[in-house]
Coordinates of N, CA and C in Angstrom, one line a residue:
M1 N 35.0 3.2 -35.0 CA 35.2 2.3 -33.3 C 36.1 2.1 -33.2
N2 N 37.4 1.9 -34.0 CA 38.7 1.5 -33.6 C 39.7 2.4 -32.0
G3 N 39.6 1.9 -31.0 CA 40.1 2.0 -29.9 C 39.0 2.7 -29.1
F4 N 37.6 2.4 -29.5 CA 36.4 2.7 -28.5 C 36.3 2.1 -27.6
F5 N 37.1 0.8 -27.0 CA 36.7 0.3 -25.9 C 38.4 0.3 -25.5
D6 N 39.3 0.8 -26.0 CA 40.9 0.9 -25.3 C 40.7 1.8 -24.3
I7 N 40.5 1.8 -23.1 CA 40.4 2.7 -21.7 C 42.0 3.0 -21.6
P8 N 42.1 4.7 -21.4 CA 43.9 4.8 -20.9 C 44.1 4.2 -19.8
S9 N 45.2 3.9 -19.5 CA 45.6 3.2 -18.2 C 45.5 4.2 -17.1
D10 N 45.3 5.6 -17.0 CA 45.7 6.5 -16.0 C 44.1 6.1 -15.3
L11 N 43.3 5.5 -15.9 CA 42.0 5.5 -15.3 C 41.7 3.9 -14.5
D12 N 42.8 3.3 -14.3 CA 42.7 2.3 -13.6 C 41.7 1.2 -13.4
N13 N 40.9 1.0 -14.9 CA 39.9 0.5 -14.8 C 39.6 0.2 -16.5
T14 N 38.9 -1.1 -16.4 CA 38.7 -1.3 -17.8 C 36.9 -0.6 -18.1
W15 N 36.7 -0.9 -19.4 CA 35.2 -0.4 -19.8 C 34.1 -0.6 -18.6
L16 N 34.1 -1.9 -18.4 CA 33.1 -2.8 -17.4 C 33.2 -2.1 -16.2
G17 N 34.6 -1.9 -15.9 CA 34.5 -1.6 -14.3 C 34.4 -0.1 -14.3
L18 N 34.7 0.3 -15.5 CA 34.1 2.2 -15.2 C 32.5 2.2 -15.1
I19 N 31.8 1.1 -15.8 CA 30.0 1.0 -15.7 C 29.6 0.6 -14.2
G20 N 30.4 -0.4 -14.0 CA 30.0 -0.7 -12.4 C 30.4 0.6 -11.3
L21 N 31.6 1.0 -11.6 CA 31.7 2.3 -10.8 C 30.6 3.6 -11.0
H22 N 30.3 3.9 -12.2 CA 29.2 4.7 -12.4 C 28.0 4.5 -11.8
L23 N 27.9 2.9 -12.2 CA 26.1 2.6 -11.1 C 26.1 2.9 -9.8
R24 N 27.5 2.4 -9.4 CA 27.4 2.7 -7.7 C 27.5 4.0 -7.4
E25 N 28.1 5.1 -8.0 CA 28.3 6.3 -7.4 C 27.0 6.8 -7.8
A26 N 26.2 6.3 -8.8 CA 24.7 7.0 -9.1 C 23.6 6.3 -8.4
L27 N 23.7 5.3 -7.9 CA 22.3 4.4 -7.4 C 22.5 4.7 -5.9
L28 N 23.5 4.5 -5.4 CA 23.7 4.5 -4.0 C 23.6 5.8 -3.4
P29 N 23.7 7.0 -3.9 CA 23.0 8.2 -3.4 C 21.3 8.2 -3.5
V30 N 20.9 7.5 -4.5 CA 19.2 7.6 -4.8 C 19.0 6.7 -3.9
L31 N 19.8 5.7 -3.3 CA 18.9 4.7 -2.5 C 19.1 5.4 -1.0
A32 N 20.2 6.5 -0.8 CA 20.4 6.6 0.6 C 19.4 8.0 0.8
G33 N 19.1 8.7 -0.5 CA 18.0 9.7 -0.7 C 16.5 9.0 -0.5
L34 N 16.4 7.9 -1.0 CA 15.3 7.5 -0.8 C 14.6 7.3 0.8
L35 N 15.6 6.6 1.6 CA 15.7 6.1 2.6 C 15.5 7.5 3.8
A36 N 16.0 8.5 3.4 CA 15.9 9.5 4.2 C 14.6 10.5 4.0
A37 N 13.8 10.4 2.4 CA 13.1 10.9 2.1 C 11.6 10.4 2.6
L38 N 11.6 9.2 3.0 CA 10.4 8.4 3.2 C 10.0 8.7 4.7
P39 N 10.8 9.0 5.8 CA 10.3 9.2 7.0 C 10.0 11.0 6.8
L40 N 10.6 11.6 6.2 CA 10.9 13.2 6.1 C 9.2 13.4 5.3
A41 N 9.1 12.5 4.1 CA 8.0 12.8 3.5 C 6.5 12.6 4.1
Q42 N 6.7 11.7 5.2 CA 5.8 11.2 6.5 C 5.3 12.3 7.2
L43 N 6.6 13.0 7.7 CA 6.3 14.2 8.2 C 6.0 15.3 7.9
C44 N 6.1 15.4 6.6 CA 5.2 16.7 5.9 C 3.9 16.1 5.7
V45 N 3.5 14.8 5.5 CA 1.7 14.6 5.1 C 1.5 14.9 6.9
R46 N 2.4 14.8 7.8 CA 1.2 14.5 9.2 C 1.6 15.9 9.7
F47 N 2.2 16.9 9.4 CA 2.4 18.1 9.8 C 2.3 19.0 8.4
R48 N 1.3 19.1 7.9 CA 1.1 20.3 6.9 C 2.0 21.3 6.8
W49 N 2.5 22.5 7.5 CA 3.1 23.4 7.5 C 4.5 22.8 7.6
L50 N 4.8 21.9 7.9 CA 6.3 21.6 7.5 C 6.7 21.4 6.0
Y51 N 5.9 21.0 5.3 CA 5.9 20.6 3.7 C 6.7 21.6 2.8
P52 N 6.1 22.9 3.0 CA 6.9 24.4 2.5 C 8.1 24.5 2.9
P53 N 8.6 24.3 4.1 CA 9.8 25.0 4.3 C 10.8 23.5 4.0
V54 N 10.4 22.1 4.1 CA 11.1 21.0 3.2 C 11.7 21.2 2.1
L55 N 10.5 21.3 1.2 CA 10.6 21.6 0.0 C 11.6 22.8 -0.6
G56 N 11.2 24.0 0.3 CA 12.0 25.1 0.1 C 13.8 24.6 0.3
V57 N 13.9 24.0 1.3 CA 15.4 24.0 1.9 C 16.3 22.7 0.8
T58 N 15.2 21.9 0.2 CA 15.6 21.2 -0.6 C 16.1 21.7 -1.9
T59 N 15.3 22.3 -2.3 CA 15.1 23.3 -3.7 C 16.5 24.1 -3.4
V60 N 16.6 24.7 -2.4 CA 17.9 25.7 -2.3 C 19.2 25.0 -2.9
F61 N 19.2 23.8 -1.7 CA 20.5 23.0 -2.2 C 20.5 22.4 -3.4
Y62 N 19.6 21.9 -3.8 CA 19.3 21.7 -5.5 C 20.1 22.5 -6.5
A63 N 19.7 24.0 -6.0 CA 20.4 25.3 -6.7 C 21.6 25.5 -6.7
V64 N 22.2 24.5 -5.8 CA 24.1 25.0 -5.2 C 24.6 24.2 -6.4
P65 N 25.6 24.5 -7.2 CA 26.5 23.8 -8.3 C 27.0 23.0 -7.5
S66 N 26.9 21.7 -8.0 CA 27.7 20.7 -7.3 C 29.4 20.9 -7.4
L67 N 30.0 21.2 -8.4 CA 31.6 22.1 -8.0 C 31.6 22.5 -6.9
A68 N 30.5 23.6 -6.4 CA 30.7 24.6 -5.2 C 30.5 23.5 -4.0
V69 N 29.8 22.7 -3.7 CA 29.9 21.5 -3.1 C 31.1 20.7 -2.9
F70 N 31.7 20.3 -4.1 CA 32.9 19.4 -4.1 C 33.9 20.2 -3.2
V71 N 34.0 21.7 -3.6 CA 35.0 22.2 -3.0 C 34.7 22.4 -1.5
V72 N 33.8 22.5 -1.0 CA 33.4 22.6 0.7 C 33.6 20.7 0.9
L73 N 33.2 19.9 0.2 CA 33.4 18.8 1.1 C 34.8 18.1 0.9
I74 N 35.3 18.6 0.0 CA 36.9 17.9 -0.2 C 37.8 18.0 1.0
D75 N 37.4 19.0 1.7 CA 38.2 19.2 2.8 C 38.2 18.2 3.9
Y76 N 37.0 17.6 4.1 CA 36.5 16.6 4.8 C 36.3 15.0 4.5
T77 N 36.1 14.8 3.1 CA 36.0 13.4 2.3 C 37.0 13.5 1.4
G78 N 37.9 14.3 1.2 CA 38.8 14.2 0.3 C 38.3 13.9 -1.1
Q79 N 39.2 13.3 -2.2 CA 39.0 13.3 -3.4 C 38.6 11.6 -3.6
T80 N 37.3 11.6 -3.0 CA 37.0 10.2 -3.1 C 35.5 10.3 -3.8
E81 N 35.1 9.0 -4.0 CA 33.7 8.6 -4.2 C 32.8 9.3 -3.4
L82 N 32.9 9.6 -2.3 CA 32.1 9.8 -1.0 C 31.7 11.4 -1.3
T83 N 32.6 12.3 -1.6 CA 32.6 13.8 -2.3 C 31.5 14.0 -3.3
V84 N 31.7 13.0 -4.1 CA 30.6 13.0 -5.6 C 29.2 12.5 -5.0
M85 N 29.2 11.5 -4.1 CA 27.7 10.8 -3.7 C 27.0 11.7 -2.8
I86 N 27.4 12.5 -1.8 CA 26.9 13.4 -0.9 C 25.8 14.1 -1.6
P87 N 26.3 15.0 -2.3 CA 25.6 15.9 -3.1 C 24.7 15.5 -3.9
L88 N 25.1 14.2 -4.5 CA 23.5 13.4 -5.5 C 22.6 13.0 -4.4
A89 N 23.0 12.4 -3.3 CA 21.9 12.0 -2.3 C 20.9 13.3 -2.0
V90 N 21.7 14.6 -1.7 CA 20.8 15.6 -1.3 C 20.0 15.9 -2.4
Y91 N 20.5 16.1 -4.0 CA 19.9 16.4 -4.9 C 18.7 15.6 -5.2
S92 N 18.7 14.2 -5.0 CA 17.7 13.3 -5.3 C 16.4 13.8 -4.2
L93 N 16.6 14.4 -3.2 CA 15.7 14.7 -2.1 C 14.6 15.6 -2.7
V94 N 15.0 16.6 -3.7 CA 14.5 17.7 -4.1 C 12.9 16.7 -5.2
V95 N 13.5 15.5 -5.4 CA 12.3 15.0 -6.3 C 11.8 13.9 -5.7
L96 N 12.4 13.5 -4.7 CA 11.6 12.0 -4.0 C 10.8 12.3 -2.9
V97 N 10.9 13.7 -2.4 CA 9.8 14.0 -1.1 C 8.6 14.5 -1.5
P98 N 8.7 15.6 -2.8 CA 7.3 15.8 -3.4 C 6.5 14.6 -3.6
A99 N 7.2 13.7 -4.5 CA 6.6 12.3 -5.0 C 5.9 11.7 -3.9
I100 N 6.6 11.3 -2.9 CA 6.3 10.8 -2.0 C 5.2 11.0 -1.0
V101 N 5.4 12.4 -0.9 CA 4.3 13.2 -0.2 C 2.9 13.2 -1.0
D102 N 2.8 13.8 -2.5 CA 2.1 13.2 -3.2 C 1.3 12.1 -3.5
G103 N 2.1 11.1 -3.4 CA 1.5 9.6 -3.3 C 0.7 9.2 -2.0
V104 N 1.6 9.6 -1.1 CA 0.7 9.4 0.3 C -0.5 10.2 0.6
R105 N -0.9 11.4 -0.2 CA -2.2 12.0 0.2 C -2.7 11.5 -0.9
S106 N -2.6 10.7 -2.1 CA -3.5 10.6 -2.9 C -4.6 9.7 -2.2
V107 N -3.8 8.7 -1.4 CA -4.6 7.4 -0.5 C -6.1 7.9 -0.1
P108 N -6.9 7.3 -0.4 CA -8.6 8.0 0.1 C -8.9 8.1 1.4
E109 N -9.5 8.9 1.7 CA -9.8 9.0 3.1 C -10.2 7.5 3.9
E110 N -11.3 7.2 2.6 CA -12.3 5.7 3.2 C -11.2 4.6 3.7
T111 N -10.5 4.7 2.8 CA -9.2 3.5 3.0 C -8.4 3.8 4.3
L112 N -8.1 5.0 4.8 CA -7.3 5.4 6.0 C -8.3 5.2 7.2
A113 N -9.6 5.1 6.9 CA -10.6 4.9 7.8 C -10.8 3.8 8.1
A114 N -10.7 2.6 7.1 CA -11.2 1.7 7.2 C -9.9 0.8 7.7
S115 N -8.5 1.5 7.6 CA -7.5 0.5 8.3 C -7.2 1.1 9.5
T116 N -7.6 2.0 10.0 CA -7.7 2.6 11.3 C -9.1 1.5 12.5
A117 N -9.6 1.6 11.5 CA -11.0 0.7 11.8 C -10.6 -0.8 12.5
M118 N -9.5 -1.2 11.6 CA -9.1 -2.4 11.5 C -7.9 -2.6 12.6
G119 N -7.5 -1.1 13.3 CA -6.6 -1.5 14.5 C -5.3 -1.2 13.9
F120 N -5.2 -0.4 12.5 CA -3.9 -0.3 12.1 C -3.3 1.1 13.2
G121 N -2.2 0.9 13.7 CA -1.6 2.3 14.0 C -0.9 3.2 13.1
P122 N -0.4 4.1 13.3 CA 0.4 5.5 12.3 C 1.2 4.7 11.5
L123 N 2.3 3.9 12.3 CA 3.5 3.4 11.3 C 3.1 2.3 10.7
R124 N 2.5 1.4 11.0 CA 1.5 0.2 10.3 C 0.8 0.5 9.3
R125 N -0.2 1.6 9.2 CA -1.0 2.2 8.1 C 0.2 2.7 7.2
Y126 N 1.0 3.5 7.6 CA 1.9 4.3 6.7 C 2.6 2.8 5.9
L127 N 3.2 1.9 6.4 CA 3.7 1.3 5.8 C 3.1 0.0 5.1
Q128 N 1.9 -0.3 5.6 CA 0.9 -1.3 4.9 C 0.2 -0.7 4.0
V129 N -0.3 0.3 4.1 CA -1.4 1.2 3.3 C -0.8 1.9 2.3
Q130 N -0.5 3.0 3.1 CA -0.1 4.2 2.4 C 1.1 4.2 1.3
L131 N 2.2 3.6 2.1 CA 3.0 3.4 1.1 C 3.0 2.2 -0.2
P132 N 2.4 1.6 -0.2 CA 1.8 0.4 -1.4 C 1.2 1.3 -2.3
I133 N 0.0 1.8 -1.6 CA -0.8 2.6 -2.4 C -0.1 3.7 -3.5
A134 N 1.0 4.5 -2.6 CA 2.1 5.5 -3.2 C 3.0 5.0 -4.0
V135 N 3.0 3.6 -4.5 CA 4.1 3.1 -5.5 C 4.2 3.8 -6.8
P136 N 3.0 4.0 -7.1 CA 3.6 4.5 -8.7 C 4.0 6.1 -8.7
A137 N 3.5 6.7 -8.0 CA 4.2 8.0 -7.5 C 5.8 7.8 -7.2
I138 N 5.8 7.1 -6.3 CA 7.4 6.9 -5.9 C 8.3 6.6 -6.8
L139 N 7.6 5.5 -7.5 CA 8.5 4.9 -8.5 C 8.9 6.2 -9.9
A140 N 7.8 6.7 -10.0 CA 7.8 8.1 -11.0 C 9.1 9.1 -10.4
G141 N 9.1 9.3 -9.1 CA 10.0 10.4 -8.7 C 11.4 9.6 -8.8
L142 N 11.4 8.2 -8.5 CA 12.9 7.5 -8.5 C 13.4 7.3 -9.9
R143 N 12.5 7.5 -10.5 CA 12.8 7.6 -12.5 C 13.4 8.4 -12.9
V144 N 13.0 9.8 -12.6 CA 13.8 11.2 -12.7 C 14.9 11.3 -11.7
A145 N 14.7 11.0 -10.4 CA 16.2 10.9 -9.5 C 17.5 10.2 -10.0
V146 N 17.1 8.7 -10.7 CA 18.4 7.9 -11.1 C 18.8 8.4 -12.5
A147 N 17.8 8.8 -13.3 CA 18.2 9.7 -14.5 C 19.2 10.9 -14.5
S148 N 18.9 11.4 -13.4 CA 19.4 12.8 -12.9 C 21.0 12.2 -12.4
S149 N 20.8 11.4 -11.5 CA 22.1 10.9 -11.0 C 23.3 10.5 -11.7
I150 N 22.3 9.8 -12.8 CA 23.4 8.9 -13.7 C 24.2 10.0 -14.3
S151 N 23.5 10.9 -14.7 CA 24.2 12.0 -15.6 C 25.1 12.8 -14.9
L152 N 24.7 13.2 -13.3 CA 25.6 14.2 -13.0 C 27.0 13.3 -12.2
V153 N 27.2 12.2 -12.3 CA 28.3 11.3 -11.7 C 29.5 11.9 -12.5
S154 N 29.1 12.2 -13.8 CA 30.3 12.9 -14.6 C 30.9 13.7 -14.2
V155 N 30.4 14.6 -13.5 CA 31.1 15.7 -12.9 C 32.4 15.7 -11.7
G156 N 32.1 14.4 -11.6 CA 33.3 14.1 -10.6 C 34.4 14.0 -11.2
A157 N 34.7 13.9 -12.5 CA 35.8 13.7 -13.0 C 36.6 15.1 -12.9
L158 N 36.1 16.0 -12.3 CA 37.0 17.3 -11.8 C 37.5 17.3 -10.9
I159 N 37.1 16.3 -9.7 CA 37.8 15.8 -8.4 C 38.8 14.8 -8.4
G160 N 39.7 14.7 -9.4 CA 40.6 13.3 -9.2 C 40.0 12.2 -9.5
N161 N 39.6 11.9 -10.9 CA 39.1 11.1 -11.6 C 38.2 10.5 -10.8
Q162 N 37.1 11.0 -10.4 CA 36.1 10.3 -9.6 C 34.8 10.2 -10.4
G163 N 34.9 10.3 -11.7 CA 33.6 10.7 -12.6 C 33.1 9.5 -13.6
A164 N 34.0 8.4 -12.9 CA 33.7 7.0 -13.8 C 33.5 7.2 -15.3
L165 N 32.6 6.9 -15.9 CA 32.2 7.3 -17.2 C 32.7 8.7 -17.8
G166 N 32.6 9.6 -16.8 CA 32.6 11.0 -17.1 C 34.3 11.3 -17.3
N167 N 35.0 10.5 -16.6 CA 36.5 10.5 -16.9 C 37.1 10.2 -18.3
L168 N 36.3 9.4 -18.9 CA 36.3 9.3 -20.5 C 36.6 11.0 -21.2
L169 N 35.5 11.6 -20.8 CA 35.6 13.1 -21.3 C 37.0 13.8 -21.2
A170 N 37.3 13.9 -20.0 CA 38.6 14.3 -19.7 C 39.9 13.8 -20.8
D171 N 40.0 12.4 -20.7 CA 40.7 11.8 -21.2 C 40.7 12.2 -23.3
A172 N 39.4 12.3 -23.3 CA 39.5 12.4 -24.7 C 40.2 13.7 -25.3
Q173 N 40.1 14.8 -24.4 CA 40.8 15.7 -24.7 C 42.0 15.9 -24.1
K174 N 42.4 15.3 -23.3 CA 43.8 15.1 -22.8 C 44.8 14.3 -24.0
Y175 N 44.1 13.3 -24.4 CA 45.0 12.3 -25.4 C 44.6 12.8 -26.8
G176 N 43.7 13.5 -27.0 CA 43.0 13.9 -28.5 C 42.3 12.3 -29.3
R177 N 41.3 12.0 -28.2 CA 40.7 10.5 -29.0 C 39.3 10.5 -28.6
P178 N 38.5 11.7 -29.6 CA 37.0 11.9 -29.8 C 36.4 10.8 -29.4
E179 N 36.9 9.3 -29.8 CA 36.0 8.2 -29.5 C 35.7 8.0 -28.1
L180 N 36.9 8.5 -27.1 CA 36.3 8.2 -25.7 C 35.2 8.9 -25.0
A181 N 35.0 10.2 -26.0 CA 34.0 11.0 -25.6 C 32.7 10.5 -26.1
V182 N 32.5 9.8 -27.2 CA 31.5 9.5 -28.0 C 31.4 7.9 -27.1
N183 N 32.4 7.1 -26.7 CA 31.8 6.2 -25.7 C 31.2 6.8 -24.3
S184 N 31.7 7.7 -23.6 CA 31.3 8.0 -22.5 C 29.5 8.6 -22.4
V185 N 29.4 9.2 -23.8 CA 28.1 9.7 -23.7 C 27.1 8.6 -24.3
L186 N 27.4 8.1 -25.0 CA 26.7 6.6 -25.3 C 26.4 5.7 -24.0
T187 N 27.4 5.5 -23.5 CA 27.3 4.4 -22.7 C 26.6 4.7 -21.1
T188 N 26.6 6.2 -21.0 CA 25.7 6.8 -20.1 C 24.4 7.1 -20.2
A189 N 23.9 7.0 -21.6 CA 22.9 7.4 -22.1 C 22.2 5.9 -22.0
V190 N 22.7 5.0 -22.4 CA 22.3 3.4 -22.3 C 22.1 3.2 -20.8
L191 N 23.1 3.5 -20.3 CA 22.8 3.2 -18.8 C 21.5 3.7 -18.1
A192 N 20.9 5.0 -18.7 CA 19.7 5.5 -17.9 C 18.7 5.0 -18.2
I193 N 18.6 4.7 -19.9 CA 17.4 3.9 -20.3 C 17.3 2.6 -19.7
L194 N 18.4 2.1 -19.6 CA 18.5 0.7 -19.2 C 17.7 0.6 -17.3
C195 N 18.2 1.4 -16.9 CA 17.7 1.4 -15.4 C 16.2 2.1 -15.4
D196 N 16.0 2.9 -16.4 CA 14.6 3.3 -16.4 C 13.7 2.4 -16.5
A197 N 14.0 1.5 -17.5 CA 12.9 0.3 -17.9 C 13.0 -0.8 -16.6
V198 N 13.9 -0.7 -16.0 CA 13.7 -1.5 -14.7 C 13.1 -1.1 -14.1
L199 N 13.0 0.2 -13.7 CA 12.1 0.8 -12.8 C 10.5 0.6 -13.5
V200 N 10.5 0.9 -14.7 CA 9.1 0.8 -15.3 C 8.8 -0.6 -15.1
L201 N 9.3 -1.8 -15.4 CA 9.3 -3.2 -15.1 C 8.8 -3.2 -13.5
A202 N 9.6 -2.7 -12.6 CA 9.3 -2.9 -11.4 C 7.8 -2.4 -10.9
R203 N 7.6 -1.1 -11.1 CA 6.2 -0.6 -11.4 C 5.4 -1.2 -11.9
N204 N 5.3 -2.3 -13.1 CA 4.4 -3.1 -13.4 C 4.0 -4.4 -12.7
L205 N 5.2 -4.7 -12.2 CA 5.3 -6.0 -11.0 C 4.6 -5.7 -9.3
L206 N 4.8 -4.1 -9.1 CA 4.4 -4.1 -8.0 C 3.0 -3.3 -7.7
T207 N 2.2 -2.9 -8.9 CA 0.9 -2.4 -9.2 C 0.3 -3.2 -10.8
P208 N -0.1 -4.0 -10.5 CA -0.6 -5.1 -11.3 C -2.0 -4.5 -11.6
W209 N -2.8 -3.7 -10.5 CA -3.9 -3.2 -10.8 C -4.2 -1.8 -11.6
M210 N -2.8 -1.3 -12.2 CA -2.9 -0.1 -13.0 C -2.8 -0.2 -14.4
P211 N -3.5 0.4 -15.2 CA -3.7 0.2 -16.1 C -2.5 0.5 -17.0
R212 N -2.4 -0.2 -18.1 CA -1.0 -0.3 -18.9 C -1.0 0.1 -20.2
G213 N -2.0 1.3 -20.1 CA -2.2 1.9 -21.6 C -2.7 1.0 -23.1
R214 N -3.3 0.2 -22.6 CA -3.8 -0.8 -23.8 C -5.0 0.1 -24.5
R215 N -5.0 0.3 -25.5 CA -6.4 0.8 -25.9 C -7.1 -0.1 -27.0
Q216 N -8.5 -0.1 -26.4 CA -9.1 -1.0 -26.8 C -9.3 -0.8 -28.5
R217 N -9.6 -2.0 -29.4 CA -9.2 -1.9 -30.6 C -10.5 -1.4 -31.4
P218 N -10.9 -0.7 -32.3 CA -12.1 0.2 -32.8 C -13.1 -1.4 -33.1
K219 N -12.9 -2.2 -33.8 CA -13.4 -3.2 -34.0 C -14.3 -3.9 -32.7
E220 N -13.3 -4.4 -32.0 CA -13.8 -4.5 -30.8 C -14.9 -3.9 -30.0
A221 N -14.2 -2.6 -29.8 CA -15.5 -1.7 -29.2 C -16.9 -1.7 -30.3
A222 N -16.6 -1.7 -31.4 CA -18.1 -1.6 -32.1 C -18.8 -3.0 -31.8
A223 N -18.1 -4.1 -31.6 CA -18.5 -5.5 -31.6 C -19.3 -5.5 -30.4
R224 N -18.9 -4.9 -29.3 CA -19.4 -5.2 -27.9 C -20.6 -4.2 -27.9
P225 N -21.6 -4.8 -27.2 CA -22.7 -4.0 -26.9 C -22.7 -3.0 -25.9
E226 N -23.7 -2.0 -26.2 CA -23.7 -1.1 -24.5 C -24.4 -1.9 -23.6
P227 N -23.7 -1.7 -22.2 CA -24.6 -1.9 -21.4 C -26.2 -2.1 -21.3
Q228 N -27.0 -1.0 -21.7 CA -28.2 -0.9 -21.9 C -28.9 -1.7 -22.8
E229 N -27.8 -2.3 -24.1 CA -28.3 -3.1 -24.9 C -28.6 -4.3 -24.9
A230 N -27.3 -4.6 -23.9 CA -26.9 -6.0 -23.6 C -27.9 -6.3 -22.3
F231 N -28.2 -5.4 -21.5 CA -29.2 -5.8 -20.4 C -30.8 -5.6 -21.2
A232 N -31.1 -5.1 -22.3 CA -32.2 -5.1 -22.9 C -32.7 -6.7 -23.6
R233 N -31.3 -7.0 -24.2 CA -31.4 -8.4 -24.4 C -31.4 -9.5 -23.7

């Protein structure tokens, strides 16, 4: 572990600084993708014919290698964080749009009819009825998008040290220090796990009505009378 946290001076950052940079480059694109996916998904719900082409276009963008996107963007945005974050925001759409569409479509028709009867317009119904019910599906999509974005940030090391923790991989080979590569891999994995845990916590707080997976103990189940038995007594 000697030199594990000894970051080379050419990165102009400490270990904690690289972590902050990595989180910024990973999470801001997902946030931008979410802001773009919300209205886009609503359009797909409202106009069903629009969903297949939108899903097709986002899938095609996701299939394009990030390095090829960097080559196109670098003439416009240079060797900057923006060059890394733009493709990550676009990649997040392929996960977030279907998640939001599926979540909104899962809202029961009776609930929509009741909200309409209460005078809710389309926008108010979407924001106050459909989105809250779709929160579990949205957060499930966010968990995938965040984990993917955290891992893909490292590719930015190919364009002028814009890969945050991924820069350690290049320096590990450059200086013959394998502990830097171990640092990069372990820290990135821990960040992904911690961010996922935060999203799970947010889901539990925002959806208190959802089951938490607690199984009933066999003894409790045996001791509890069946409804018919309880009624007979």
